[in-house]
């Protein structure tokens, strides 16, 4: 049986124009993040962003990923600017 929260998340993912995944120490280990990222990849709406120096899961390594490991809010960063422009 799907919980109410699962149903809400599933509906939001189904209706999303893009699915942003933030790759970090925690997210690379999360089954839910992998499932949601896979849906974004399947629908070609995945926007992957590296926020910690981790190895991206194999299934997602072929995607161009914005590297924001060194980004600080309020500071100029070409990678952040490209992400926003895209």
mmCIF file of N, CA and C in Angstrom:
data_model
loop_
_atom_site.group_PDB
_atom_site.id
_atom_site.type_symbol
_atom_site.label_atom_id
_atom_site.label_comp_id
_atom_site.label_asym_id
_atom_site.label_seq_id
_atom_site.Cartn_x
_atom_site.Cartn_y
_atom_site.Cartn_z
ATOM 1 N N UNK A 1 0.843 -1.176 0.000
ATOM 2 C CA UNK A 1 0.000 0.000 0.000
ATOM 3 C C UNK A 1 0.890 1.242 0.000
ATOM 4 N N UNK A 2 0.578 2.178 -0.874
ATOM 5 C CA UNK A 2 1.343 3.417 -0.970
ATOM 6 C C UNK A 2 0.863 4.374 0.113
ATOM 7 N N UNK A 3 1.824 4.930 0.832
ATOM 8 C CA UNK A 3 1.464 5.900 1.867
ATOM 9 C C UNK A 3 1.036 7.207 1.217
ATOM 10 N N UNK A 4 0.386 8.051 1.985
ATOM 11 C CA UNK A 4 -0.058 9.344 1.490
ATOM 12 C C UNK A 4 1.131 10.180 1.014
ATOM 13 N N UNK A 5 2.234 10.163 1.776
ATOM 14 C CA UNK A 5 3.424 10.916 1.384
ATOM 15 C C UNK A 5 3.992 10.386 0.071
ATOM 16 N N UNK A 6 4.046 9.054 -0.083
ATOM 17 C CA UNK A 6 4.532 8.470 -1.335
ATOM 18 C C UNK A 6 3.683 8.921 -2.513
ATOM 19 N N UNK A 7 2.369 8.940 -2.326
ATOM 20 C CA UNK A 7 1.459 9.352 -3.399
ATOM 21 C C UNK A 7 1.676 10.821 -3.762
ATOM 22 N N UNK A 8 1.895 11.663 -2.762
ATOM 23 C CA UNK A 8 2.138 13.086 -3.002
ATOM 24 C C UNK A 8 3.439 13.276 -3.779
ATOM 25 N N UNK A 9 4.494 12.574 -3.356
ATOM 26 C CA UNK A 9 5.787 12.666 -4.040
ATOM 27 C C UNK A 9 5.674 12.162 -5.467
ATOM 28 N N UNK A 10 5.010 11.032 -5.653
ATOM 29 C CA UNK A 10 4.854 10.460 -6.996
ATOM 30 C C UNK A 10 4.108 11.435 -7.909
ATOM 31 N N UNK A 11 3.055 12.042 -7.431
ATOM 32 C CA UNK A 11 2.291 12.997 -8.234
ATOM 33 C C UNK A 11 3.154 14.205 -8.588
ATOM 34 N N UNK A 12 3.930 14.699 -7.615
ATOM 35 C CA UNK A 12 4.794 15.850 -7.864
ATOM 36 C C UNK A 12 5.849 15.517 -8.920
ATOM 37 N N UNK A 13 6.426 14.330 -8.835
ATOM 38 C CA UNK A 13 7.429 13.912 -9.820
ATOM 39 C C UNK A 13 6.798 13.772 -11.193
ATOM 40 N N UNK A 14 5.620 13.180 -11.253
ATOM 41 C CA UNK A 14 4.915 13.017 -12.531
ATOM 42 C C UNK A 14 4.615 14.361 -13.188
ATOM 43 N N UNK A 15 4.363 15.391 -12.387
ATOM 44 C CA UNK A 15 3.988 16.705 -12.913
ATOM 45 C C UNK A 15 5.170 17.657 -13.073
ATOM 46 N N UNK A 16 6.345 17.239 -12.665
ATOM 47 C CA UNK A 16 7.513 18.129 -12.682
ATOM 48 C C UNK A 16 8.040 18.361 -14.093
ATOM 49 N N UNK A 17 8.407 19.610 -14.367
ATOM 50 C CA UNK A 17 9.061 19.944 -15.633
ATOM 51 C C UNK A 17 10.541 19.619 -15.595
ATOM 52 N N UNK A 18 11.103 19.544 -14.392
ATOM 53 C CA UNK A 18 12.482 19.111 -14.215
ATOM 54 C C UNK A 18 12.602 18.476 -12.831
ATOM 55 N N UNK A 19 13.543 17.574 -12.715
ATOM 56 C CA UNK A 19 13.820 16.915 -11.443
ATOM 57 C C UNK A 19 15.283 17.175 -11.124
ATOM 58 N N UNK A 20 15.508 17.937 -10.064
ATOM 59 C CA UNK A 20 16.858 18.302 -9.649
ATOM 60 C C UNK A 20 17.328 17.307 -8.602
ATOM 61 N N UNK A 21 18.497 16.716 -8.840
ATOM 62 C CA UNK A 21 19.098 15.838 -7.842
ATOM 63 C C UNK A 21 20.407 16.476 -7.388
ATOM 64 N N UNK A 22 20.575 16.558 -6.071
ATOM 65 C CA UNK A 22 21.802 17.100 -5.485
ATOM 66 C C UNK A 22 22.635 15.925 -4.993
ATOM 67 N N UNK A 23 23.733 15.628 -5.681
ATOM 68 C CA UNK A 23 24.570 14.495 -5.295
ATOM 69 C C UNK A 23 25.463 14.890 -4.126
ATOM 70 N N UNK A 24 25.332 14.141 -3.029
ATOM 71 C CA UNK A 24 26.089 14.370 -1.798
ATOM 72 C C UNK A 24 26.390 13.019 -1.160
ATOM 73 N N UNK A 25 27.104 13.033 -0.047
ATOM 74 C CA UNK A 25 27.396 11.787 0.676
ATOM 75 C C UNK A 25 26.102 11.046 1.023
ATOM 76 N N UNK A 26 25.077 11.782 1.391
ATOM 77 C CA UNK A 26 23.819 11.153 1.790
ATOM 78 C C UNK A 26 22.996 10.706 0.585
ATOM 79 N N UNK A 27 22.910 11.545 -0.434
ATOM 80 C CA UNK A 27 22.022 11.214 -1.555
ATOM 81 C C UNK A 27 22.521 10.032 -2.388
ATOM 82 N N UNK A 28 23.845 9.860 -2.496
ATOM 83 C CA UNK A 28 24.339 8.729 -3.293
ATOM 84 C C UNK A 28 23.975 7.389 -2.660
ATOM 85 N N UNK A 29 23.633 7.395 -1.375
ATOM 86 C CA UNK A 29 23.271 6.172 -0.653
ATOM 87 C C UNK A 29 21.759 5.987 -0.524
ATOM 88 N N UNK A 30 20.989 6.968 -0.956
ATOM 89 C CA UNK A 30 19.547 6.946 -0.761
ATOM 90 C C UNK A 30 18.824 6.244 -1.910
ATOM 91 N N UNK A 31 18.115 5.193 -1.584
ATOM 92 C CA UNK A 31 17.326 4.468 -2.595
ATOM 93 C C UNK A 31 16.289 5.397 -3.224
ATOM 94 N N UNK A 32 15.652 6.248 -2.403
ATOM 95 C CA UNK A 32 14.621 7.146 -2.909
ATOM 96 C C UNK A 32 15.198 8.158 -3.892
ATOM 97 N N UNK A 33 16.374 8.683 -3.605
ATOM 98 C CA UNK A 33 17.004 9.638 -4.521
ATOM 99 C C UNK A 33 17.304 8.948 -5.847
ATOM 100 N N UNK A 34 17.795 7.729 -5.803
ATOM 101 C CA UNK A 34 18.083 6.981 -7.031
ATOM 102 C C UNK A 34 16.806 6.767 -7.846
ATOM 103 N N UNK A 35 15.719 6.413 -7.168
ATOM 104 C CA UNK A 35 14.446 6.179 -7.856
ATOM 105 C C UNK A 35 13.952 7.461 -8.519
ATOM 106 N N UNK A 36 13.988 8.558 -7.782
ATOM 107 C CA UNK A 36 13.514 9.838 -8.317
ATOM 108 C C UNK A 36 14.418 10.322 -9.457
ATOM 109 N N UNK A 37 15.730 10.166 -9.311
ATOM 110 C CA UNK A 37 16.665 10.556 -10.367
ATOM 111 C C UNK A 37 16.461 9.693 -11.606
ATOM 112 N N UNK A 38 16.199 8.412 -11.414
ATOM 113 C CA UNK A 38 15.957 7.512 -12.552
ATOM 114 C C UNK A 38 14.713 7.942 -13.323
ATOM 115 N N UNK A 39 13.693 8.378 -12.610
ATOM 116 C CA UNK A 39 12.487 8.867 -13.280
ATOM 117 C C UNK A 39 12.805 10.124 -14.087
ATOM 118 N N UNK A 40 13.595 11.017 -13.511
ATOM 119 C CA UNK A 40 14.009 12.213 -14.245
ATOM 120 C C UNK A 40 14.817 11.872 -15.477
ATOM 121 N N UNK A 41 15.707 10.908 -15.349
ATOM 122 C CA UNK A 41 16.511 10.464 -16.495
ATOM 123 C C UNK A 41 15.614 9.850 -17.559
ATOM 124 N N UNK A 42 14.684 9.001 -17.142
ATOM 125 C CA UNK A 42 13.764 8.331 -18.068
ATOM 126 C C UNK A 42 12.939 9.355 -18.863
ATOM 127 N N UNK A 43 12.490 10.401 -18.188
ATOM 128 C CA UNK A 43 11.670 11.437 -18.837
ATOM 129 C C UNK A 43 12.522 12.536 -19.472
ATOM 130 N N UNK A 44 13.842 12.428 -19.333
ATOM 131 C CA UNK A 44 14.787 13.403 -19.867
ATOM 132 C C UNK A 44 14.566 14.804 -19.286
ATOM 133 N N UNK A 45 14.290 14.848 -17.981
ATOM 134 C CA UNK A 45 14.106 16.123 -17.278
ATOM 135 C C UNK A 45 15.026 16.214 -16.056
ATOM 136 N N UNK A 46 16.021 15.332 -15.991
ATOM 137 C CA UNK A 46 16.928 15.297 -14.847
ATOM 138 C C UNK A 46 17.936 16.438 -14.921
ATOM 139 N N UNK A 47 18.107 17.149 -13.794
ATOM 140 C CA UNK A 47 19.111 18.199 -13.662
ATOM 141 C C UNK A 47 20.001 17.803 -12.479
ATOM 142 N N UNK A 48 21.122 17.109 -12.769
ATOM 143 C CA UNK A 48 21.996 16.665 -11.675
ATOM 144 C C UNK A 48 22.997 17.742 -11.273
ATOM 145 N N UNK A 49 23.188 17.870 -9.956
ATOM 146 C CA UNK A 49 24.113 18.862 -9.409
ATOM 147 C C UNK A 49 24.976 18.193 -8.346
ATOM 148 N N UNK A 50 26.271 18.345 -8.466
ATOM 149 C CA UNK A 50 27.220 17.806 -7.495
ATOM 150 C C UNK A 50 27.469 18.870 -6.431
ATOM 151 N N UNK A 51 27.118 18.563 -5.169
ATOM 152 C CA UNK A 51 27.315 19.547 -4.100
ATOM 153 C C UNK A 51 28.373 19.118 -3.089
ATOM 154 N N UNK A 52 28.852 17.883 -3.215
ATOM 155 C CA UNK A 52 29.979 17.385 -2.414
ATOM 156 C C UNK A 52 30.854 16.549 -3.325
ATOM 157 N N UNK A 53 32.113 16.437 -2.997
ATOM 158 C CA UNK A 53 33.057 15.680 -3.811
ATOM 159 C C UNK A 53 32.836 14.184 -3.582
ATOM 160 N N UNK A 54 31.865 13.628 -4.326
ATOM 161 C CA UNK A 54 31.520 12.211 -4.220
ATOM 162 C C UNK A 54 31.518 11.602 -5.609
ATOM 163 N N UNK A 55 31.555 10.280 -5.654
ATOM 164 C CA UNK A 55 31.442 9.583 -6.926
ATOM 165 C C UNK A 55 29.961 9.395 -7.235
ATOM 166 N N UNK A 56 29.544 9.967 -8.349
ATOM 167 C CA UNK A 56 28.140 9.875 -8.760
ATOM 168 C C UNK A 56 27.823 8.410 -9.058
ATOM 169 N N UNK A 57 26.633 7.930 -8.665
ATOM 170 C CA UNK A 57 26.267 6.541 -8.946
ATOM 171 C C UNK A 57 26.400 6.211 -10.436
ATOM 172 N N UNK A 58 26.839 5.010 -10.720
ATOM 173 C CA UNK A 58 27.148 4.563 -12.076
ATOM 174 C C UNK A 58 26.035 4.870 -13.071
ATOM 175 N N UNK A 59 24.809 4.642 -12.706
ATOM 176 C CA UNK A 59 23.689 4.837 -13.628
ATOM 177 C C UNK A 59 23.533 6.288 -14.090
ATOM 178 N N UNK A 60 24.183 7.234 -13.398
ATOM 179 C CA UNK A 60 23.991 8.649 -13.708
ATOM 180 C C UNK A 60 25.271 9.347 -14.145
ATOM 181 N N UNK A 61 26.364 8.619 -14.288
ATOM 182 C CA UNK A 61 27.651 9.236 -14.618
ATOM 183 C C UNK A 61 27.742 9.767 -16.034
ATOM 184 N N UNK A 62 26.910 9.291 -16.922
ATOM 185 C CA UNK A 62 26.979 9.733 -18.316
ATOM 186 C C UNK A 62 26.270 11.067 -18.534
ATOM 187 N N UNK A 63 25.602 11.570 -17.520
ATOM 188 C CA UNK A 63 24.900 12.850 -17.608
ATOM 189 C C UNK A 63 25.850 13.982 -17.271
ATOM 190 N N UNK A 64 25.755 15.066 -18.009
ATOM 191 C CA UNK A 64 26.519 16.254 -17.654
ATOM 192 C C UNK A 64 25.972 16.767 -16.325
ATOM 193 N N UNK A 65 26.864 17.019 -15.395
ATOM 194 C CA UNK A 65 26.468 17.396 -14.039
ATOM 195 C C UNK A 65 27.136 18.707 -13.652
ATOM 196 N N UNK A 66 26.337 19.639 -13.157
ATOM 197 C CA UNK A 66 26.895 20.903 -12.674
ATOM 198 C C UNK A 66 27.675 20.630 -11.393
ATOM 199 N N UNK A 67 28.895 21.138 -11.328
ATOM 200 C CA UNK A 67 29.723 20.948 -10.138
ATOM 201 C C UNK A 67 29.679 22.222 -9.304
ATOM 202 N N UNK A 68 28.919 22.162 -8.203
ATOM 203 C CA UNK A 68 28.797 23.307 -7.310
ATOM 204 C C UNK A 68 29.436 23.033 -5.950
ATOM 205 N N UNK A 69 30.419 22.143 -5.928
ATOM 206 C CA UNK A 69 31.086 21.799 -4.672
ATOM 207 C C UNK A 69 31.722 23.014 -4.007
ATOM 208 N N UNK A 70 32.227 23.948 -4.800
ATOM 209 C CA UNK A 70 32.921 25.105 -4.248
ATOM 210 C C UNK A 70 32.073 26.373 -4.246
ATOM 211 N N UNK A 71 30.807 26.262 -4.652
ATOM 212 C CA UNK A 71 29.951 27.444 -4.744
ATOM 213 C C UNK A 71 29.566 27.952 -3.362
ATOM 214 N N UNK A 72 29.635 29.249 -3.197
ATOM 215 C CA UNK A 72 29.199 29.917 -1.975
ATOM 216 C C UNK A 72 28.171 30.966 -2.362
ATOM 217 N N UNK A 73 27.042 30.977 -1.689
ATOM 218 C CA UNK A 73 25.996 31.942 -1.972
ATOM 219 C C UNK A 73 26.548 33.360 -1.888
ATOM 220 N N UNK A 74 26.240 34.147 -2.895
ATOM 221 C CA UNK A 74 26.706 35.530 -2.911
ATOM 222 C C UNK A 74 28.029 35.719 -3.628
ATOM 223 N N UNK A 75 28.705 34.629 -3.967
ATOM 224 C CA UNK A 75 29.989 34.706 -4.669
ATOM 225 C C UNK A 75 29.769 34.363 -6.144
ATOM 226 N N UNK A 76 30.549 34.990 -7.009
ATOM 227 C CA UNK A 76 30.488 34.685 -8.438
ATOM 228 C C UNK A 76 31.031 33.277 -8.665
ATOM 229 N N UNK A 77 30.336 32.509 -9.490
ATOM 230 C CA UNK A 77 30.782 31.158 -9.813
ATOM 231 C C UNK A 77 30.263 30.816 -11.207
ATOM 232 N N UNK A 78 31.159 30.588 -12.173
ATOM 233 C CA UNK A 78 30.725 30.287 -13.539
ATOM 234 C C UNK A 78 29.822 29.052 -13.624
ATOM 235 N N UNK A 79 30.081 28.035 -12.821
ATOM 236 C CA UNK A 79 29.254 26.822 -12.859
ATOM 237 C C UNK A 79 27.829 27.128 -12.401
ATOM 238 N N UNK A 80 27.694 27.941 -11.371
ATOM 239 C CA UNK A 80 26.368 28.337 -10.884
ATOM 240 C C UNK A 80 25.659 29.180 -11.944
ATOM 241 N N UNK A 81 26.377 30.112 -12.549
ATOM 242 C CA UNK A 81 25.774 30.965 -13.577
ATOM 243 C C UNK A 81 25.289 30.142 -14.765
ATOM 244 N N UNK A 82 26.071 29.143 -15.210
ATOM 245 C CA UNK A 82 25.661 28.268 -16.308
ATOM 246 C C UNK A 82 24.404 27.485 -15.940
ATOM 247 N N UNK A 83 24.382 26.978 -14.717
ATOM 248 C CA UNK A 83 23.217 26.214 -14.252
ATOM 249 C C UNK A 83 21.964 27.076 -14.303
ATOM 250 N N UNK A 84 22.034 28.270 -13.796
ATOM 251 C CA UNK A 84 20.877 29.183 -13.788
ATOM 252 C C UNK A 84 20.477 29.542 -15.211
ATOM 253 N N UNK A 85 21.451 29.811 -16.071
ATOM 254 C CA UNK A 85 21.154 30.157 -17.464
ATOM 255 C C UNK A 85 20.468 28.998 -18.194
ATOM 256 N N UNK A 86 20.952 27.786 -17.931
ATOM 257 C CA UNK A 86 20.363 26.606 -18.586
ATOM 258 C C UNK A 86 18.958 26.367 -18.116
#
